[in-house]
Structure formats: structure tokens, C-alpha cells
Amino acid sequence: VDEALRGGGHLLVQAGTGTGKSLGYLAPALAWSHESGERVIIATATLALQAQLATKDIPAALTAAERVIGTRQRAAVVKGRSNYACLLKVRQGTVDDDQAALLSAVEVAQTVRSSGGSAEMLLGAEVLALREWAEEQAEAEALGDRDAAPSHSPKAWAQVSVASRECVGAAKCPFGEECFVERSRLVSRQADVVVTNHTLLAIDAIQGTKTLPERGAIVIDEAHDLVDRVTGAVSAELSPQQVERALRQAVALITDGDLADDLATTTALFTRALDLGEPDRVGRSSQLLLEALLLLAAAFKRAETAVQPGRGGGDEDEELLLRTTVAAACGDIWQVADRMAALDDADVVWVSERPQFGRQLVVAPLDVAQVMQQQVFAETVTVLTSATLKVGGQFEPLARQVGFSVSAPTASDPDAGRVFGVVGDDFGWRGLDVGSPFDYQRQGICYFGRHLTPPGRDGICDDALAEIAELLWAAGGRTLGLFASQRNAEAATAYCRRLLPELSVLCQGEAQLSELTRRFIAEPTTSLFGTLSLWQGVDVPGETCRLVIIDKIPFPRPDDPLLQARQQAVADSGGNGFMQVAATHAGLLLAQGAGRLIRRPTDRGVVAILDPRIVTARYGSFLRESLPPFWTTTELDDAVDALRRLNEN
């Protein structure tokens, strides 16, 4: 990391769990920042790591650095606008509650929560508590950060916060001088190290919002998630419900009857065109839908202008916030509709079918590599790190996806890997695997169910269910089940509960995931079955997790229009679309899922992958190379015997 920051080029570092990645990049980053006077941005994927850095790792590193350099450097956290309370929204609204005169709002919320009051009462009490807290934050000149707020629901937080486009702007806001977001941005401009997230980094770079301060270097932690986060940041959705909601809000504010009629007509046309099409990628042949989008964009563009603050003659705080919010909703619709109608070669547009809410349109970037290369890597030296960056035993698959070109090596370093040139970038890049503190060969077994029925569309097979139950029995519970679908997770849960009633099996969806995870950690013999959200971020060391079951190779859905478009684009350029897109995606997820087993040097256990294709298919070796270097077997008895010995001890 030190060499990269001092001109050595971009760096991809794979550092296994327990290596100490955070301090590994913080120490050289602080030293380089002190010597160069430049700022370092650290971007993470998850709020959990962001909080860990801000409250634990960075303060420890700052204290250590201070003893060496003699001065204490400054750190700051920058989040999206909706993570901070909005004083205009706090002060322009009211919640009637006679109890507030006798108790603090926090006490009211706690009383309602403990006494099982109605949802409406609890919401009102939580909003009161949040408003009281926000005023305390303003008086203390603090940041109004959601993480510091009293206990609340998402609905309550929505009553005291605004999204970026709903903000009236510090210049117009009567409380602009006290604004928490502006204060957080000011603090970040005075900091040596700024912690943010992948999404905000992407939006800042791509849209040029200047939310983040100038920087001399970037560290991207949890970099295996970068492509998905950037894709999400520059994707958009458009649904009939969203359009109809904006229509109702706009019509209540505009006085032009013709415009109101146009909004209603184009909204109905859009909904009809969406219903007449098929859930598939939108192309030039989708004339009715494209025409509806253009008309929708034009109407809502006019509506955005018509509802702007000042148009209705009111300048009260509530009127200002209402008009700004409705204008933002109209603006979002016309911009997204216009983008979708353009069918730009850089975008993929498709109709998706939602189980509960019906159809919607989605637009996503075909490729984020070029955007990241031009907007991030060409400007700033960047260190990307994670426990899982190598796929198929190589850095190249992920390097391609994030925007590094892969060509013949221009130099060699036997200790660090290969160095490549990056198109349009003077830095170049290098991959480095620093290994792991764990002895995977001695600590874990990876069992491949070679003899099992290959997975199909009809859900999990009977022979796989039987093996899940046998493995669960041998482990005495203590199992994290990672399933390809909710249907498979529920089927396995029902089967094991019926066959092994003495063992407790929890299933995602039966309660809040945080509560299920808490029980899984607190009750060593309890098992937890679930889907994608359990593949990453679940850290359960010790005997609570002795067995990780993966029912199916986690390929993305083959009918996903974005996946299909990305694979076709790779094939059109002469590459292997399946390997570079689908297999790379599956390899990263497999590595993350299998990584749930060994979290400490004392951990022992088994990873069971019940999809025979990981052994029998041509791409199997590529996927196996993505896994930690466990001792491997295709014999079920080996896994069962090992789990029984662990359970007996």
C-alpha cells in the first residue's frame, strides 16, 4: 500500500479474514497523508465496516500515528443526505401528543414500545423523540447522524429526513446555516482521512456532485462488491405506482388545467404500454412504450417547473419543503423516462415483473468498467482490497470488471504478482495476495456432492435434502445454510424440522434478519437457513457455525436482461461471456459464502457444496480455485465423520 501511494500505481490486495486489512492500509495511508499533505478517501460497501472504521480502527490508528509524527490527524465520515436529520422537516411538522409535556420524547417512545401500543402511537412517539434529539444535536453543533439517533423505525426516520433531490438547498433553507449535511461536508474538507461508501463515491465521481472533498488517493475496502454497488448507484426504476404518486402530488399544486390533463393522460398511456409488453429487454421495436416514455418525460418536465417553490405564492417553511419535494419527484420521473426512451448503447432497459406490485421499467449501465476507469482510476491512485478478490485463482476477472485492462505484463515482481498497463491511465496496476493467518488445510474440509442430482428448475432435489439433514444431524445443528432461493431455504427448513425435531432451525423470512442472526449466534446448536443476504457479512466464529451448506452454485439468473446483455457484449468483443460475467459472479459469491466458516484461528468445520457441477462441469475447476484452500473430498462419510468428531469434542 505504501509503495502504491508513493507512485507505484493502482493495487489490488487480497487479504484473508483475520489479516488486519484495516490497519494494513490505514498505517501507510496516514503516513503518506502527513508527508504529502493530501487527503485519503476510504470507501466501504457496508455500514457495519464503516462504523467499525469510524469508531474503532481509525481512532486506534490516529493515536498510534500521533505518537510517531507528533500531531493528531483528523478523520471524518461522509454519508448520503438521507442519513442526516433535516431541520426544516423537523421544525415544520407537528406530532400531537399530550404525554410529551410530562415525559421526554425518548421516554414516551420507550413506554409505547414496551406496553405494546398501536403502530400509530409508536410512530408518533418515535418522531417526537427524533425531533427532540435533532434539536439537541443542533444546539451542540453535532452532525445529526442517524447512527447516533434514539431507537426508531424507517418510517419514523422518513419524517425527519430528506433525499438529496428533495432538499431545498442551504441557500434557500431558513435553517441552512445549521444544516447537518453542510456541517458534515465542512468537517470532511478539514479531515486527512474521510470514510464514505461505494455508492457515494460512484455518484460523486460519475455525476460530479462534489459531495466528497478533493483527494490524493482512494482506498476501496470490500472491493468484491464494487461493481454491484456502482451498478446500483447509476441504475433507476420507473413504476406505475411511482408515476401515479407524483401525478397526485403535482396536480394538487399546479393551476394549469391542460398540464394536469396531460399528466393524467401520459400516466395512463405509460401504464397501458407497460402492461401490453412482455417482461424482457426493451428495444427499438417497443414503439408504444418508447412513445409513452417520451410523452411522460415531456409532461413531467413541465410539471417540475410548474410546482417549483414560489410558483404558488407561498413562502412558508412547509410550502417550501412540499414544493421542493414534489418538484424533485417530477424531475426524477422526466429524467429517468428520458434516459430510458433514449435506449443509449451504454444502458440496458427492461421490463421486470414484481411479485406483489406488478411490472416496472429498469435501466442499468451495460458496463461500469469504462466509467470507473475514466472517472476514478484515471484521476487518482487507488487501492482495492477484500478477503476475496481472486476468482479462479486470478485477479484478472475482477480487474476487468472494475475497469483495469488486462494485457501482457510490462514488468514482473515475484513477490507481488504481475504489473499491467491501464488504458488511459498512467498508473498501471498490480495484484497482491498476502495470504491468510488460517491453516485452511487443517481447519476445514470442503465436501462436494458429486453424486447428487444436478439442480433444476423444480427446486431442491430429494437427495440433496437427505444429505442436508444428515450433515445437520452430524454437526448437532451449528449450521449456516446458504440457499439459491427462498423456496429452497424453506423446503430444507421444513424437511429438517420434520426429520430432526430436536434441533432448532431458523429460516430467513420468519422474523427480522437481525433477530434471527442474534439467535443463531446466541444459541450454539441452532441453525440458520437463508438466501443472498447471509452469504456476506455474517461473522459467527466458534462452535456456533461448524457447518456451512451451499445448495447450488450461485450463478445469476440466466434470464436476467442485464446479465444477458453483459455476456453478449463480452462475446461481441471476442471474449467468453459466460466465464467473464456469470462464472466470475458465482466465483466471488462462493468465496464469500465458504468464507463464513473459518473466522478465527481456532475455528474448525465443514463447507458442503451440494451442486455436483462444481466437480463435473468444465468450469468447475475455475470455481474451485475461487474457494479457500480447504482439504477437499467427494465422500459424504468424510464430512459426516469429521462433524461428529467435532460435535463429540
XYZ file of C-alpha atoms in Angstrom:
649
model
C 0.000 0.000 0.000
C 2.825 2.376 0.866
C 4.520 1.737 -2.487
C 1.263 2.290 -4.365
C 0.590 5.612 -2.655
C 4.133 6.797 -3.410
C 3.697 6.334 -7.144
C 3.650 2.572 -7.546
C 0.277 2.520 -9.320
C -3.095 1.014 -8.503
C -3.120 -2.018 -6.230
C -5.489 -4.951 -5.734
C -4.815 -6.652 -2.386
C -6.466 -9.899 -1.355
C -6.076 -10.242 2.397
C -7.915 -13.030 4.168
C -10.167 -12.660 7.191
C -8.115 -12.001 10.305
C -5.193 -10.444 8.414
C -5.834 -6.947 9.722
C -6.705 -5.240 6.434
C -7.947 -2.022 8.006
C -4.739 -1.290 9.890
C -2.784 -2.648 6.923
C -3.953 0.225 4.743
C -4.573 2.845 7.464
C -0.973 2.958 8.709
C 0.641 3.745 5.324
C -2.296 5.985 4.338
C -1.846 8.166 7.430
C 1.917 8.332 6.926
C 1.519 9.274 3.256
C -1.176 11.856 4.027
C 1.035 13.504 6.671
C 4.048 13.685 4.371
C 2.224 14.735 1.202
C -0.500 16.926 2.677
C -3.019 15.025 0.551
C -6.335 13.572 1.696
C -7.238 9.857 1.574
C -10.798 8.682 0.876
C -11.756 5.237 2.239
C -14.895 3.708 0.680
C -16.637 0.655 2.141
C -19.630 -1.382 0.970
C -21.369 -1.949 4.306
C -22.472 0.303 7.143
C -21.013 -2.252 9.575
C -17.458 -1.763 8.299
C -17.978 1.992 8.033
C -18.947 2.072 11.707
C -16.047 -0.204 12.687
C -13.578 2.063 10.916
C -15.024 5.248 12.390
C -15.346 4.063 15.983
C -12.517 1.545 16.392
C -9.848 1.148 13.710
C -9.305 4.777 12.700
C -9.138 6.171 16.275
C -6.590 3.465 17.154
C -4.525 4.260 14.053
C -4.697 8.021 14.701
C -3.464 7.533 18.256
C -0.568 5.355 17.080
C 0.346 7.809 14.313
C 0.251 10.721 16.737
C 2.965 9.094 18.849
C 5.181 8.884 15.748
C 4.539 12.167 13.926
C 3.713 14.367 16.923
C 0.354 15.667 15.671
C -3.104 14.124 15.615
C -4.620 13.862 12.179
C -8.326 14.341 11.579
C -10.903 11.861 10.313
C -14.495 12.301 9.136
C -17.392 10.188 7.873
C -19.483 11.283 4.870
C -22.828 9.623 4.126
C -25.741 10.271 1.815
C -28.071 13.155 2.694
C -30.879 10.904 3.928
C -28.611 9.663 6.735
C -28.796 13.066 8.448
C -31.779 14.763 10.060
C -33.270 17.713 8.135
C -34.001 20.683 10.423
C -36.568 22.121 8.010
C -38.547 18.886 8.098
C -38.040 18.565 11.858
C -39.316 22.058 12.562
C -42.128 22.431 10.014
C -44.048 19.323 11.157
C -46.006 18.594 14.323
C -46.984 15.475 16.224
C -49.739 15.879 18.779
C -49.131 14.002 21.987
C -50.224 15.272 25.401
C -47.737 12.948 27.095
C -44.835 14.946 25.725
C -45.455 17.610 28.368
C -44.765 15.147 31.175
C -42.082 12.842 29.731
C -39.181 13.216 27.347
C -39.949 12.003 23.835
C -37.491 9.123 24.224
C -39.324 8.004 27.371
C -42.652 8.227 25.526
C -41.348 6.016 22.721
C -39.932 3.502 25.191
C -43.222 3.408 27.117
C -45.323 2.872 23.982
C -42.905 0.223 22.699
C -42.854 -1.754 25.953
C -46.621 -1.526 26.513
C -47.456 -2.779 23.035
C -49.171 0.408 21.882
C -50.557 0.798 18.378
C -48.290 1.292 15.385
C -49.603 4.861 15.012
C -48.842 5.707 18.645
C -45.354 4.253 18.383
C -44.646 6.114 15.149
C -45.747 9.402 16.689
C -43.659 8.818 19.810
C -40.582 7.901 17.754
C -40.927 11.027 15.599
C -41.206 13.154 18.752
C -38.042 11.520 20.110
C -36.181 12.110 16.850
C -37.206 15.775 16.751
C -36.127 16.299 20.320
C -32.811 14.602 19.561
C -32.286 16.672 16.388
C -32.726 19.901 18.344
C -30.184 18.694 20.894
C -27.787 17.901 18.042
C -28.278 21.374 16.564
C -27.666 23.062 19.900
C -24.489 21.022 20.417
C -23.343 21.748 16.832
C -23.199 17.987 16.247
C -23.891 16.196 12.948
C -27.427 14.804 13.338
C -26.207 11.421 12.071
C -28.834 8.656 12.076
C -26.426 6.246 13.772
C -26.466 8.482 16.865
C -30.264 8.789 16.974
C -32.574 7.132 19.534
C -34.260 3.867 18.543
C -36.644 4.323 15.605
C -38.272 2.690 12.594
C -37.561 3.573 8.933
C -40.995 5.249 8.764
C -40.147 7.498 11.690
C -36.778 8.465 10.202
C -38.509 9.389 6.931
C -40.440 12.037 8.898
C -37.242 13.876 9.855
C -35.015 13.402 6.800
C -34.998 14.129 3.063
C -33.379 12.600 -0.003
C -30.851 14.633 -1.984
C -33.309 15.845 -4.634
C -35.899 16.772 -2.001
C -33.519 19.188 -0.266
C -34.420 22.841 -0.828
C -30.735 23.791 -0.685
C -28.802 25.559 2.054
C -29.170 28.937 0.324
C -32.992 28.747 0.306
C -33.493 26.870 3.575
C -34.242 29.065 6.601
C -32.058 26.716 8.645
C -29.263 26.396 6.082
C -26.630 27.786 8.448
C -27.373 24.979 10.923
C -27.693 22.210 8.292
C -26.232 18.913 9.486
C -25.278 17.806 5.967
C -23.434 21.053 5.251
C -21.664 20.741 8.592
C -20.584 17.158 7.811
C -19.247 18.286 4.420
C -17.294 21.111 6.090
C -15.802 18.675 8.601
C -14.764 16.350 5.759
C -12.960 19.170 3.943
C -10.839 19.689 7.043
C -10.031 15.983 7.502
C -6.981 13.979 6.449
C -8.964 10.719 6.172
C -12.590 10.578 5.012
C -14.700 7.417 5.254
C -17.608 7.006 2.836
C -19.339 4.217 0.894
C -19.043 2.763 -2.615
C -22.347 4.267 -3.743
C -21.489 7.821 -2.706
C -18.024 7.518 -4.248
C -19.587 6.370 -7.541
C -22.260 9.073 -7.599
C -19.707 11.744 -6.716
C -17.348 10.635 -9.472
C -19.911 9.933 -12.194
C -22.354 12.781 -11.603
C -19.779 15.306 -10.399
C -21.801 16.214 -7.287
C -18.708 17.276 -5.292
C -20.209 15.645 -2.210
C -16.765 14.323 -1.307
C -13.744 16.590 -0.854
C -10.708 16.605 -3.126
C -8.391 13.649 -2.540
C -4.956 12.409 -3.455
C -5.681 8.700 -3.013
C -8.593 6.291 -2.595
C -8.829 3.020 -0.668
C -11.785 0.805 -1.632
C -12.444 -1.841 1.012
C -14.847 -4.754 0.398
C -13.921 -4.214 -3.259
C -15.535 -7.502 -4.351
C -18.844 -5.585 -4.043
C -17.733 -2.545 -6.025
C -19.242 -3.457 -9.412
C -22.673 -4.244 -7.943
C -22.669 -1.072 -5.823
C -21.656 1.150 -8.725
C -24.246 -0.533 -10.947
C -26.913 0.126 -8.325
C -25.820 3.737 -7.918
C -26.366 4.559 -11.591
C -29.438 2.376 -12.168
C -33.027 3.616 -11.973
C -36.579 2.260 -11.871
C -39.905 3.598 -13.099
C -43.171 2.054 -11.929
C -46.853 2.983 -12.415
C -47.157 3.457 -8.644
C -44.257 5.930 -8.606
C -45.680 7.895 -11.542
C -49.226 7.958 -10.152
C -47.959 9.177 -6.762
C -46.096 12.054 -8.402
C -49.170 12.798 -10.534
C -51.399 13.177 -7.448
C -48.858 15.388 -5.700
C -48.289 17.596 -8.750
C -51.973 18.047 -9.629
C -52.628 19.296 -6.084
C -50.142 22.142 -6.633
C -50.486 23.209 -10.277
C -53.157 25.600 -11.584
C -52.796 24.802 -15.305
C -55.719 22.514 -16.193
C -54.210 21.489 -19.546
C -50.984 20.392 -17.841
C -52.964 18.373 -15.279
C -54.828 16.628 -18.121
C -51.533 15.889 -19.941
C -50.040 14.377 -16.797
C -53.065 12.103 -16.294
C -53.159 11.078 -19.967
C -49.453 10.263 -20.244
C -49.508 8.390 -16.925
C -52.355 6.180 -18.181
C -50.569 5.640 -21.517
C -47.369 4.596 -19.756
C -49.219 2.093 -17.541
C -51.072 0.636 -20.548
C -47.900 0.334 -22.651
C -46.133 -1.398 -19.760
C -48.978 -3.910 -19.392
C -49.083 -4.685 -23.128
C -45.388 -5.525 -23.371
C -43.512 -8.598 -22.201
C -41.121 -8.879 -19.210
C -37.995 -8.609 -21.346
C -35.375 -6.194 -22.620
C -36.775 -3.083 -24.290
C -35.573 -2.458 -27.854
C -36.341 -0.221 -30.826
C -39.313 -2.410 -31.680
C -41.087 -1.401 -28.439
C -42.578 1.647 -30.164
C -45.645 2.116 -27.935
C -43.587 2.029 -24.746
C -40.885 4.335 -26.119
C -43.515 6.853 -27.273
C -45.183 6.698 -23.853
C -41.842 7.383 -22.170
C -41.138 10.439 -24.338
C -44.595 11.901 -23.649
C -44.232 11.110 -19.939
C -40.835 12.837 -19.810
C -42.153 15.972 -21.536
C -45.211 16.266 -19.275
C -43.338 15.793 -16.018
C -40.579 18.163 -17.112
C -43.241 20.869 -17.436
C -44.711 19.794 -14.094
C -41.335 20.138 -12.364
C -41.177 23.784 -13.455
C -44.807 24.426 -12.526
C -44.521 23.218 -8.918
C -41.183 24.870 -8.074
C -41.171 26.967 -4.857
C -42.518 30.464 -5.480
C -44.952 29.334 -8.189
C -47.863 29.135 -5.775
C -47.101 32.381 -3.952
C -46.421 30.671 -0.621
C -43.087 31.008 1.113
C -43.817 29.305 4.420
C -41.425 26.562 5.530
C -43.997 23.817 4.951
C -44.878 25.157 1.476
C -41.188 25.416 0.571
C -40.460 21.828 1.563
C -43.628 20.454 -0.074
C -42.996 22.128 -3.427
C -39.321 21.141 -3.427
C -40.241 17.525 -2.679
C -42.887 17.344 -5.426
C -40.594 19.080 -7.920
C -37.901 16.503 -7.136
C -40.359 13.642 -7.734
C -41.424 15.128 -11.084
C -37.808 15.754 -12.044
C -36.838 12.179 -11.246
C -39.603 10.857 -13.498
C -38.806 13.021 -16.509
C -35.055 12.371 -16.275
C -35.450 8.593 -15.878
C -38.126 8.372 -18.577
C -35.972 10.428 -20.944
C -32.949 8.204 -20.255
C -34.989 5.051 -20.858
C -36.521 6.363 -24.086
C -33.074 7.190 -25.483
C -32.032 3.484 -25.432
C -28.388 4.525 -25.229
C -25.889 1.809 -26.173
C -24.326 2.240 -22.708
C -27.622 1.316 -20.996
C -29.829 -1.753 -20.714
C -33.577 -1.140 -20.307
C -36.014 -3.901 -19.441
C -39.464 -4.677 -18.049
C -39.337 -6.559 -14.759
C -42.187 -8.391 -13.036
C -42.533 -7.860 -9.282
C -44.455 -10.483 -7.269
C -46.580 -8.013 -5.295
C -46.563 -4.752 -7.225
C -46.596 -5.799 -10.870
C -44.436 -4.508 -13.675
C -41.870 -1.750 -13.703
C -39.150 -0.485 -16.029
C -35.487 -0.711 -15.036
C -32.433 0.937 -16.601
C -28.875 -0.045 -15.677
C -25.424 0.566 -17.170
C -24.211 -2.131 -19.526
C -20.709 -1.810 -18.121
C -19.248 0.172 -15.209
C -15.619 -0.539 -16.118
C -15.209 2.383 -18.503
C -16.953 4.779 -16.131
C -14.742 3.763 -13.200
C -11.623 3.869 -15.351
C -12.307 7.367 -16.659
C -13.864 8.947 -13.574
C -11.888 7.324 -10.745
C -8.776 5.385 -11.750
C -7.541 7.848 -14.375
C -7.628 10.619 -11.776
C -6.490 9.083 -8.500
C -4.224 6.256 -7.381
C -6.488 3.608 -5.856
C -6.006 0.621 -3.544
C -8.731 -2.049 -3.740
C -8.835 -4.680 -1.019
C -11.005 -7.549 0.181
C -10.770 -11.066 1.528
C -11.986 -12.264 -1.894
C -10.603 -10.547 -4.990
C -9.134 -13.531 -6.833
C -11.580 -15.558 -8.906
C -10.413 -18.823 -10.402
C -7.106 -18.176 -8.648
C -6.502 -14.918 -10.576
C -7.039 -11.172 -10.160
C -7.801 -10.616 -13.841
C -11.570 -11.434 -13.823
C -12.362 -8.800 -11.200
C -9.769 -6.383 -12.615
C -11.612 -6.405 -15.947
C -14.952 -5.747 -14.275
C -13.798 -2.744 -12.248
C -12.043 -1.076 -15.183
C -8.439 -2.260 -15.354
C -7.262 -3.509 -18.717
C -5.698 -6.941 -18.821
C -2.794 -7.230 -21.250
C 0.682 -8.705 -21.446
C 2.797 -7.901 -18.365
C 5.080 -4.920 -18.679
C 7.152 -5.848 -15.611
C 7.464 -8.659 -13.072
C 7.635 -8.801 -9.325
C 7.987 -12.366 -7.939
C 6.798 -11.274 -4.520
C 3.774 -9.229 -5.556
C 2.429 -10.581 -8.822
C 2.162 -9.041 -12.275
C 2.012 -5.412 -13.342
C -0.166 -4.335 -16.271
C -0.814 -1.125 -18.160
C -4.206 0.540 -17.872
C -5.693 2.201 -20.940
C -5.914 5.964 -20.436
C -4.116 5.734 -17.102
C -0.505 6.470 -16.261
C -0.578 4.462 -13.042
C -0.765 0.785 -14.059
C -1.953 -1.855 -11.577
C -0.656 -4.763 -9.571
C -2.306 -7.694 -7.813
C -1.079 -8.937 -4.441
C -2.338 -11.885 -2.390
C -0.964 -11.629 1.158
C -2.458 -14.956 2.180
C -4.315 -15.788 5.343
C -3.451 -16.361 9.010
C -5.587 -19.506 8.900
C -4.417 -23.027 8.085
C -7.379 -23.997 5.902
C -5.996 -27.477 5.159
C -6.053 -28.341 8.867
C -9.022 -26.249 9.970
C -11.622 -27.127 7.355
C -12.976 -29.684 4.912
C -14.803 -28.813 1.698
C -17.194 -31.574 0.654
C -18.503 -31.676 -2.920
C -21.703 -33.676 -3.510
C -20.531 -35.128 -6.808
C -23.085 -37.964 -6.869
C -26.133 -35.741 -6.227
C -28.790 -34.795 -8.775
C -27.858 -31.588 -10.629
C -30.117 -28.711 -9.579
C -33.038 -27.885 -11.847
C -35.994 -25.539 -12.049
C -38.202 -27.653 -9.792
C -36.426 -26.671 -6.596
C -34.075 -28.577 -4.349
C -33.866 -32.334 -5.007
C -34.755 -35.070 -2.517
C -31.227 -36.493 -2.346
C -29.829 -33.035 -1.513
C -32.438 -32.633 1.246
C -31.469 -36.009 2.705
C -27.790 -35.017 2.795
C -28.586 -31.666 4.397
C -30.429 -33.458 7.196
C -27.596 -35.980 7.699
C -24.955 -33.252 7.812
C -27.091 -31.184 10.197
C -27.506 -34.200 12.467
C -23.771 -34.901 12.455
C -22.963 -31.272 13.327
C -25.573 -31.188 16.117
C -27.097 -28.092 14.499
C -24.482 -25.304 14.330
C -25.194 -24.821 10.618
C -25.436 -21.846 8.310
C -27.424 -22.815 5.210
C -26.885 -20.644 2.130
C -29.549 -21.309 -0.492
C -30.084 -20.162 -4.066
C -33.731 -19.250 -3.430
C -36.181 -18.639 -0.614
C -38.168 -21.658 -1.835
C -35.142 -23.935 -1.384
C -34.393 -22.495 2.055
C -37.972 -23.059 3.194
C -38.061 -26.604 1.770
C -34.826 -27.530 3.568
C -36.085 -25.960 6.806
C -39.351 -27.922 6.707
C -37.536 -31.178 5.872
C -35.013 -30.833 8.717
C -37.640 -29.804 11.243
C -39.679 -32.872 10.352
C -36.725 -35.269 10.414
C -34.770 -33.677 13.288
C -37.353 -32.158 15.653
C -34.802 -31.986 18.469
C -32.723 -29.408 16.537
C -33.790 -25.781 16.156
C -33.699 -24.497 12.565
C -34.455 -20.844 11.835
C -35.396 -19.660 8.352
C -34.960 -16.217 6.837
C -38.320 -14.501 6.489
C -39.761 -15.856 9.739
C -38.571 -12.770 11.650
C -36.282 -9.783 11.173
C -32.908 -10.981 9.883
C -31.093 -9.170 12.702
C -33.172 -11.092 15.272
C -32.586 -14.440 13.529
C -28.839 -13.775 13.359
C -28.775 -12.791 17.037
C -30.455 -16.077 17.999
C -28.124 -18.063 15.729
C -25.095 -16.529 17.461
C -26.523 -16.832 20.989
C -27.745 -20.445 20.683
C -24.821 -22.675 19.613
C -26.916 -25.656 18.481
C -29.371 -23.540 16.466
C -29.089 -23.431 12.665
C -29.986 -20.611 10.283
C -31.090 -21.120 6.667
C -31.429 -18.228 4.227
C -30.551 -16.637 0.915
C -28.262 -13.987 -0.539
C -28.131 -11.586 2.424
C -26.492 -14.329 4.520
C -23.696 -15.008 2.010
C -21.794 -11.910 3.141
C -21.425 -10.019 6.393
C -22.384 -12.810 8.819
C -19.442 -13.179 11.209
C -20.019 -16.125 13.552
C -16.753 -17.526 14.919
C -16.513 -20.540 17.193
C -18.722 -23.591 17.621
C -21.913 -21.731 16.659
C -21.004 -22.318 12.999
C -19.361 -25.679 12.348
C -21.068 -26.357 9.025
C -21.799 -24.150 6.011
C -24.134 -25.677 3.401
C -24.331 -24.265 -0.130
C -27.116 -25.949 -2.092
C -26.344 -24.549 -5.545
C -23.625 -22.652 -7.415
C -24.825 -19.027 -7.131
C -24.954 -18.164 -10.815
C -27.064 -15.092 -11.604
C -30.437 -15.826 -13.186
C -29.919 -16.782 -16.845
C -32.996 -14.776 -17.900
C -31.681 -11.563 -16.300
C -31.637 -8.995 -19.168
C -28.654 -7.127 -17.705
C -26.666 -10.359 -17.363
C -27.581 -11.391 -20.900
C -26.561 -8.007 -22.293
C -23.245 -8.020 -20.448
C -22.432 -11.549 -21.579
C -23.300 -10.661 -25.174
C -21.121 -7.553 -25.023
C -18.152 -9.656 -23.877
C -18.822 -12.221 -26.624
C -19.071 -9.464 -29.249
C -15.614 -8.258 -28.234
C -14.179 -11.765 -28.626
C -14.308 -12.896 -25.004
C -16.121 -15.672 -23.150
C -19.264 -14.022 -21.832
C -20.263 -16.869 -19.534
C -16.871 -17.087 -17.834
C -16.233 -13.352 -17.565
C -19.704 -12.480 -16.268
C -21.711 -15.401 -14.841
C -18.842 -17.601 -13.633
C -16.943 -14.635 -12.160
C -20.067 -13.553 -10.278
C -20.582 -17.092 -8.960
C -16.918 -17.475 -8.002
C -16.914 -14.313 -5.892
C -20.112 -15.336 -4.088
C -18.841 -18.874 -3.481
C -15.674 -17.477 -1.933
C -17.735 -15.177 0.285
C -20.118 -17.959 1.313
C -17.397 -20.516 2.077
C -15.562 -17.779 3.984
C -18.310 -17.780 6.626
C -16.839 -20.973 8.151
C -13.337 -20.044 9.338
C -13.326 -16.683 11.122
C -10.698 -17.338 13.825
C -7.522 -19.479 14.095
C -9.365 -21.877 16.426
C -12.388 -22.478 14.177
C -12.986 -25.935 12.688
C -15.676 -27.265 10.409
C -17.018 -28.314 7.009
C -18.240 -26.480 3.924
C -20.649 -28.684 1.940
C -21.370 -27.696 -1.665
C -24.215 -29.887 -2.900
C -24.103 -28.906 -6.573
C -22.257 -31.662 -8.495
C -21.398 -29.282 -11.340
C -18.560 -27.830 -9.266
C -16.756 -31.137 -9.877
C -18.261 -32.381 -13.148
C -18.627 -29.223 -15.285
C -15.821 -27.739 -17.399
C -15.970 -24.509 -15.391
C -15.786 -26.423 -12.089
C -12.026 -26.031 -11.663
C -12.365 -22.250 -12.120
C -14.928 -22.117 -9.305
C -12.955 -24.464 -7.032
C -9.904 -22.215 -7.435
C -12.006 -19.365 -6.025
C -12.555 -21.188 -2.703
C -10.279 -21.107 0.351
C -7.701 -23.948 0.177
C -9.613 -26.464 2.314
C -8.886 -30.182 2.342
C -11.418 -31.492 -0.187
C -13.446 -34.681 -0.552
C -16.362 -36.071 -2.550
C -17.177 -38.689 0.116
C -20.119 -37.811 2.368
C -18.796 -40.118 5.106
C -15.641 -38.000 5.406
C -17.686 -34.889 6.129
C -20.117 -36.662 8.471
C -17.345 -38.336 10.477
C -15.446 -35.048 10.848
C -18.563 -33.238 12.048
C -19.413 -35.996 14.544
C -15.892 -35.867 15.997
C -16.148 -32.088 16.382
C -19.577 -32.420 17.954
C -18.381 -35.047 20.442
C -15.462 -32.859 21.482
